[in-house]
Amino acid sequence: EVPCAAALPVLRASRAETRWLFVANAGPKLGDTRDDLAAVFADFNFGDVVDVTVPDPDIAQCLVTMRSAECARVARDAAQKQRCIALGGRELWVTFAADPSAVGTSGRTGKRSKENGLFVPDSGHDRIAAALQKQTQEMCVAVTDSQDLGVKGATLLRNFITPEEELEILKYIDRPSVKWQTLAKRRVAHFGYAFDYGTRDANDEAACALPPWVETMMKRLVQANRREFSRALFIDQLTVNEYPAGVGLAPHVDTHSAFGPGIFSLSLAGNCVMEFRKLETGCLVVDLQGGVKKDQDVPQSSRDRIESRPSTGEGREESDEVLGTASPIVTSRAAIALPKRSMLCLTENARYQWQHYIPHRKRDVVVVGGVEGLEEDTRGSDSSEKKKSEIVERAPRRVSLTFRERRDVATCGPCQCVWPAGCDSRQGIAQRLKQRARPGLVGAVRTKNQESS
């Protein structure tokens, strides 16, 4: 008989203190050898490391066995959520693990050997392949031309700058004097005015001066002779985002009242896909006995919530009605590939109505035309015509430059656009922010309203 592979240990956290430690964000997947990991935990306990086991080299996890539970506790307290210098400053996540010899095989992937019935775990490749396949199936396939995007006001200008200009800009923002702000998964730098992520607005006080090449970029936009780019020369705020591979951006609409009619985004150093989605809210006309009297494009789950409300209409006439609002639902979705050195311009509906975002992943599905040998795919397309697509890996680093025109509510007043669903002025966000609003915003608006009255 062919001998079966030895069963790999199962990593499971334990509430009780044990001599085994479950360590995440470490292992061969990230370039760490067993000797590297043993040396790291030996430093905490003067050499009390018994063994380091890596159950799956494709996952950044390992099992460290200490001499005793006391040694494991000391190592856990010293290493948990701490940056490890020996591993390049990486932060480790460490907790107690259950005894691997006492843990069964339930929950592990693999199969029973037909020869002797022993459980033979897989190497992790099958699970990873299945996860990648599922992710690919759920992706919105990205087009490469904004004319095929189906989002009015979105324009992609490919090769907007030269490779030499790209290197010049990257060299400028990589200077030691640039002040970077570290967010959860990326870092940002601001020029002209600092962007406030609490209020989603620009601060009154100016940040670093705009770089000298900003004027050149904006003049180039104006020379495109498009009406929607005419205010590019009024750009006075620049935000630089640095994205490692796999890091994205949450869905959002740039604040209507805070910024002007055009948002311009220049991609440097790497590629990505930007997705767009349009949210709509269905309205319900509900009688005061709790029943739905009329609905407009509302999902059943929303109708069920209102129908299940307790009646509050005792003594009311049946004709009395109130208006209920269902939760927003995504009605449209689209995606476009952003190659490096391209400029994406968002105006009109793309600026004010559609949310835009970058999915958190390391690979994208992009439509290609007339290329042989690529898998046919129709995901994300309303057309019956099949399109060919390919998997595109993201670069290790991508830098995005977002150019905006700051809008002063105290001077210009609330936004009066025709897209109220995404407008902060219609929802009273400035008033609800109160102290978090930019200095003088609420007070200035209140004073102006008092003077007009």
PDB file of N, CA and C in Angstrom, residues 266-313:
ATOM      1  N   LEU A 266      -5.881  60.999 -11.543  1.00  0.00           N
ATOM      2  CA  LEU A 266      -4.749  60.566 -12.358  1.00  0.00           C
ATOM      3  C   LEU A 266      -4.118  59.327 -11.726  1.00  0.00           C
ATOM      4  N   SER A 267      -3.957  58.251 -12.502  1.00  0.00           N
ATOM      5  CA  SER A 267      -3.378  57.002 -12.000  1.00  0.00           C
ATOM      6  C   SER A 267      -1.909  56.914 -12.372  1.00  0.00           C
ATOM      7  N   LEU A 268      -1.083  56.567 -11.379  1.00  0.00           N
ATOM      8  CA  LEU A 268       0.357  56.451 -11.594  1.00  0.00           C
ATOM      9  C   LEU A 268       0.852  55.111 -11.063  1.00  0.00           C
ATOM     10  N   ALA A 269       1.923  54.599 -11.663  1.00  0.00           N
ATOM     11  CA  ALA A 269       2.703  53.455 -11.165  1.00  0.00           C
ATOM     12  C   ALA A 269       2.016  52.110 -11.311  1.00  0.00           C
ATOM     13  N   GLY A 270       0.698  52.072 -11.360  1.00  0.00           N
ATOM     14  CA  GLY A 270       0.017  50.787 -11.442  1.00  0.00           C
ATOM     15  C   GLY A 270      -1.405  50.915 -11.932  1.00  0.00           C
ATOM     16  N   ASN A 271      -2.009  49.777 -12.213  1.00  0.00           N
ATOM     17  CA  ASN A 271      -3.365  49.716 -12.747  1.00  0.00           C
ATOM     18  C   ASN A 271      -4.357  49.294 -11.671  1.00  0.00           C
ATOM     19  N   CYS A 272      -5.624  49.508 -11.940  1.00  0.00           N
ATOM     20  CA  CYS A 272      -6.695  49.003 -11.082  1.00  0.00           C
ATOM     21  C   CYS A 272      -7.994  49.094 -11.850  1.00  0.00           C
ATOM     22  N   VAL A 273      -9.069  48.677 -11.223  1.00  0.00           N
ATOM     23  CA  VAL A 273     -10.408  48.820 -11.790  1.00  0.00           C
ATOM     24  C   VAL A 273     -11.240  49.663 -10.837  1.00  0.00           C
ATOM     25  N   MET A 274     -11.939  50.644 -11.379  1.00  0.00           N
ATOM     26  CA  MET A 274     -12.880  51.435 -10.580  1.00  0.00           C
ATOM     27  C   MET A 274     -14.291  51.008 -10.943  1.00  0.00           C
ATOM     28  N   GLU A 275     -15.089  50.748  -9.921  1.00  0.00           N
ATOM     29  CA  GLU A 275     -16.473  50.358 -10.143  1.00  0.00           C
ATOM     30  C   GLU A 275     -17.414  51.507  -9.784  1.00  0.00           C
ATOM     31  N   PHE A 276     -18.565  51.508 -10.414  1.00  0.00           N
ATOM     32  CA  PHE A 276     -19.603  52.501 -10.165  1.00  0.00           C
ATOM     33  C   PHE A 276     -20.888  51.757  -9.821  1.00  0.00           C
ATOM     34  N   ARG A 277     -21.651  52.337  -8.922  1.00  0.00           N
ATOM     35  CA  ARG A 277     -22.964  51.770  -8.625  1.00  0.00           C
ATOM     36  C   ARG A 277     -23.946  52.896  -8.355  1.00  0.00           C
ATOM     37  N   LYS A 278     -25.182  52.678  -8.801  1.00  0.00           N
ATOM     38  CA  LYS A 278     -26.231  53.676  -8.612  1.00  0.00           C
ATOM     39  C   LYS A 278     -27.234  53.136  -7.611  1.00  0.00           C
ATOM     40  N   LEU A 279     -27.469  53.909  -6.565  1.00  0.00           N
ATOM     41  CA  LEU A 279     -28.424  53.526  -5.526  1.00  0.00           C
ATOM     42  C   LEU A 279     -29.735  54.245  -5.744  1.00  0.00           C
ATOM     43  N   GLU A 280     -30.812  53.532  -5.546  1.00  0.00           N
ATOM     44  CA  GLU A 280     -32.136  54.143  -5.608  1.00  0.00           C
ATOM     45  C   GLU A 280     -32.936  53.694  -4.399  1.00  0.00           C
ATOM     46  N   THR A 281     -33.829  54.543  -3.961  1.00  0.00           N
ATOM     47  CA  THR A 281     -34.657  54.252  -2.797  1.00  0.00           C
ATOM     48  C   THR A 281     -36.107  54.192  -3.223  1.00  0.00           C
ATOM     49  N   GLY A 282     -36.743  53.063  -2.971  1.00  0.00           N
ATOM     50  CA  GLY A 282     -38.159  52.922  -3.284  1.00  0.00           C
ATOM     51  C   GLY A 282     -39.007  53.581  -2.208  1.00  0.00           C
ATOM     52  N   CYS A 283     -40.153  54.109  -2.599  1.00  0.00           N
ATOM     53  CA  CYS A 283     -41.037  54.772  -1.637  1.00  0.00           C
ATOM     54  C   CYS A 283     -42.291  53.930  -1.409  1.00  0.00           C
ATOM     55  N   LEU A 284     -42.757  53.961  -0.199  1.00  0.00           N
ATOM     56  CA  LEU A 284     -43.965  53.219   0.180  1.00  0.00           C
ATOM     57  C   LEU A 284     -45.013  54.205   0.687  1.00  0.00           C
ATOM     58  N   VAL A 285     -46.226  54.044   0.209  1.00  0.00           N
ATOM     59  CA  VAL A 285     -47.340  54.786   0.787  1.00  0.00           C
ATOM     60  C   VAL A 285     -48.069  53.804   1.684  1.00  0.00           C
ATOM     61  N   VAL A 286     -48.082  54.075   2.995  1.00  0.00           N
ATOM     62  CA  VAL A 286     -48.559  53.111   3.975  1.00  0.00           C
ATOM     63  C   VAL A 286     -49.751  53.691   4.722  1.00  0.00           C
ATOM     64  N   ASP A 287     -50.822  52.895   4.831  1.00  0.00           N
ATOM     65  CA  ASP A 287     -51.934  53.388   5.635  1.00  0.00           C
ATOM     66  C   ASP A 287     -51.591  53.208   7.115  1.00  0.00           C
ATOM     67  N   LEU A 288     -52.269  53.927   7.949  1.00  0.00           N
ATOM     68  CA  LEU A 288     -51.898  53.966   9.357  1.00  0.00           C
ATOM     69  C   LEU A 288     -52.307  52.717  10.116  1.00  0.00           C
ATOM     70  N   GLN A 289     -52.895  51.742   9.457  1.00  0.00           N
ATOM     71  CA  GLN A 289     -53.139  50.457  10.081  1.00  0.00           C
ATOM     72  C   GLN A 289     -51.937  49.529   9.904  1.00  0.00           C
ATOM     73  N   GLY A 290     -50.898  50.018   9.227  1.00  0.00           N
ATOM     74  CA  GLY A 290     -49.668  49.241   9.098  1.00  0.00           C
ATOM     75  C   GLY A 290     -49.531  48.500   7.798  1.00  0.00           C
ATOM     76  N   GLY A 291     -50.502  48.565   6.906  1.00  0.00           N
ATOM     77  CA  GLY A 291     -50.417  47.829   5.647  1.00  0.00           C
ATOM     78  C   GLY A 291     -49.872  48.691   4.527  1.00  0.00           C
ATOM     79  N   VAL A 292     -49.258  48.027   3.546  1.00  0.00           N
ATOM     80  CA  VAL A 292     -48.741  48.744   2.392  1.00  0.00           C
ATOM     81  C   VAL A 292     -49.877  49.008   1.427  1.00  0.00           C
ATOM     82  N   LYS A 293     -50.067  50.273   1.072  1.00  0.00           N
ATOM     83  CA  LYS A 293     -51.152  50.619   0.168  1.00  0.00           C
ATOM     84  C   LYS A 293     -50.653  50.744  -1.270  1.00  0.00           C
ATOM     85  N   LYS A 294     -49.414  51.209  -1.422  1.00  0.00           N
ATOM     86  CA  LYS A 294     -48.853  51.334  -2.760  1.00  0.00           C
ATOM     87  C   LYS A 294     -47.346  51.310  -2.621  1.00  0.00           C
ATOM     88  N   ASP A 295     -46.636  50.679  -3.578  1.00  0.00           N
ATOM     89  CA  ASP A 295     -45.186  50.677  -3.519  1.00  0.00           C
ATOM     90  C   ASP A 295     -44.629  50.924  -4.911  1.00  0.00           C
ATOM     91  N   GLN A 296     -43.399  51.405  -4.946  1.00  0.00           N
ATOM     92  CA  GLN A 296     -42.724  51.694  -6.204  1.00  0.00           C
ATOM     93  C   GLN A 296     -41.314  51.128  -6.155  1.00  0.00           C
ATOM     94  N   ASP A 297     -41.133  50.017  -6.871  1.00  0.00           N
ATOM     95  CA  ASP A 297     -39.796  49.419  -6.999  1.00  0.00           C
ATOM     96  C   ASP A 297     -39.147  49.151  -5.650  1.00  0.00           C
ATOM     97  N   VAL A 298     -39.883  48.538  -4.754  1.00  0.00           N
ATOM     98  CA  VAL A 298     -39.361  48.244  -3.427  1.00  0.00           C
ATOM     99  C   VAL A 298     -39.199  46.738  -3.274  1.00  0.00           C
ATOM    100  N   PRO A 299     -38.046  46.265  -2.803  1.00  0.00           N
ATOM    101  CA  PRO A 299     -37.872  44.827  -2.616  1.00  0.00           C
ATOM    102  C   PRO A 299     -38.817  44.275  -1.571  1.00  0.00           C
ATOM    103  N   GLN A 300     -39.121  42.970  -1.664  1.00  0.00           N
ATOM    104  CA  GLN A 300     -40.076  42.341  -0.764  1.00  0.00           C
ATOM    105  C   GLN A 300     -39.639  42.474   0.686  1.00  0.00           C
ATOM    106  N   SER A 301     -38.318  42.398   0.955  1.00  0.00           N
ATOM    107  CA  SER A 301     -37.851  42.488   2.336  1.00  0.00           C
ATOM    108  C   SER A 301     -38.231  43.813   2.968  1.00  0.00           C
ATOM    109  N   SER A 302     -38.211  44.907   2.177  1.00  0.00           N
ATOM    110  CA  SER A 302     -38.582  46.210   2.708  1.00  0.00           C
ATOM    111  C   SER A 302     -40.075  46.284   2.965  1.00  0.00           C
ATOM    112  N   ARG A 303     -40.857  45.671   2.053  1.00  0.00           N
ATOM    113  CA  ARG A 303     -42.311  45.670   2.273  1.00  0.00           C
ATOM    114  C   ARG A 303     -42.662  44.868   3.514  1.00  0.00           C
ATOM    115  N   ASP A 304     -41.968  43.754   3.719  1.00  0.00           N
ATOM    116  CA  ASP A 304     -42.251  42.923   4.888  1.00  0.00           C
ATOM    117  C   ASP A 304     -41.992  43.680   6.182  1.00  0.00           C
ATOM    118  N   ARG A 305     -40.910  44.509   6.197  1.00  0.00           N
ATOM    119  CA  ARG A 305     -40.593  45.241   7.425  1.00  0.00           C
ATOM    120  C   ARG A 305     -41.707  46.207   7.781  1.00  0.00           C
ATOM    121  N   ILE A 306     -42.259  46.902   6.779  1.00  0.00           N
ATOM    122  CA  ILE A 306     -43.298  47.885   7.065  1.00  0.00           C
ATOM    123  C   ILE A 306     -44.621  47.191   7.383  1.00  0.00           C
ATOM    124  N   GLU A 307     -44.884  46.082   6.690  1.00  0.00           N
ATOM    125  CA  GLU A 307     -46.124  45.368   6.966  1.00  0.00           C
ATOM    126  C   GLU A 307     -46.151  44.787   8.371  1.00  0.00           C
ATOM    127  N   SER A 308     -44.965  44.507   8.925  1.00  0.00           N
ATOM    128  CA  SER A 308     -44.906  43.890  10.251  1.00  0.00           C
ATOM    129  C   SER A 308     -44.911  44.912  11.379  1.00  0.00           C
ATOM    130  N   ARG A 309     -44.951  46.224  11.044  1.00  0.00           N
ATOM    131  CA  ARG A 309     -44.956  47.224  12.108  1.00  0.00           C
ATOM    132  C   ARG A 309     -46.270  47.171  12.888  1.00  0.00           C
ATOM    133  N   PRO A 310     -46.247  47.456  14.194  1.00  0.00           N
ATOM    134  CA  PRO A 310     -47.500  47.494  14.956  1.00  0.00           C
ATOM    135  C   PRO A 310     -48.373  48.646  14.494  1.00  0.00           C
ATOM    136  N   SER A 311     -49.636  48.434  14.564  1.00  0.00           N
ATOM    137  CA  SER A 311     -50.575  49.467  14.126  1.00  0.00           C
ATOM    138  C   SER A 311     -50.539  50.655  15.078  1.00  0.00           C
ATOM    139  N   THR A 312     -50.531  51.863  14.498  1.00  0.00           N
ATOM    140  CA  THR A 312     -50.562  53.084  15.312  1.00  0.00           C
ATOM    141  C   THR A 312     -51.737  53.967  14.884  1.00  0.00           C
ATOM    142  N   GLY A 313     -52.682  53.387  14.141  1.00  0.00           N
ATOM    143  CA  GLY A 313     -53.717  54.228  13.530  1.00  0.00           C
ATOM    144  C   GLY A 313     -55.076  54.099  14.165  1.00  0.00           C
TER     145      GLY A 313
END
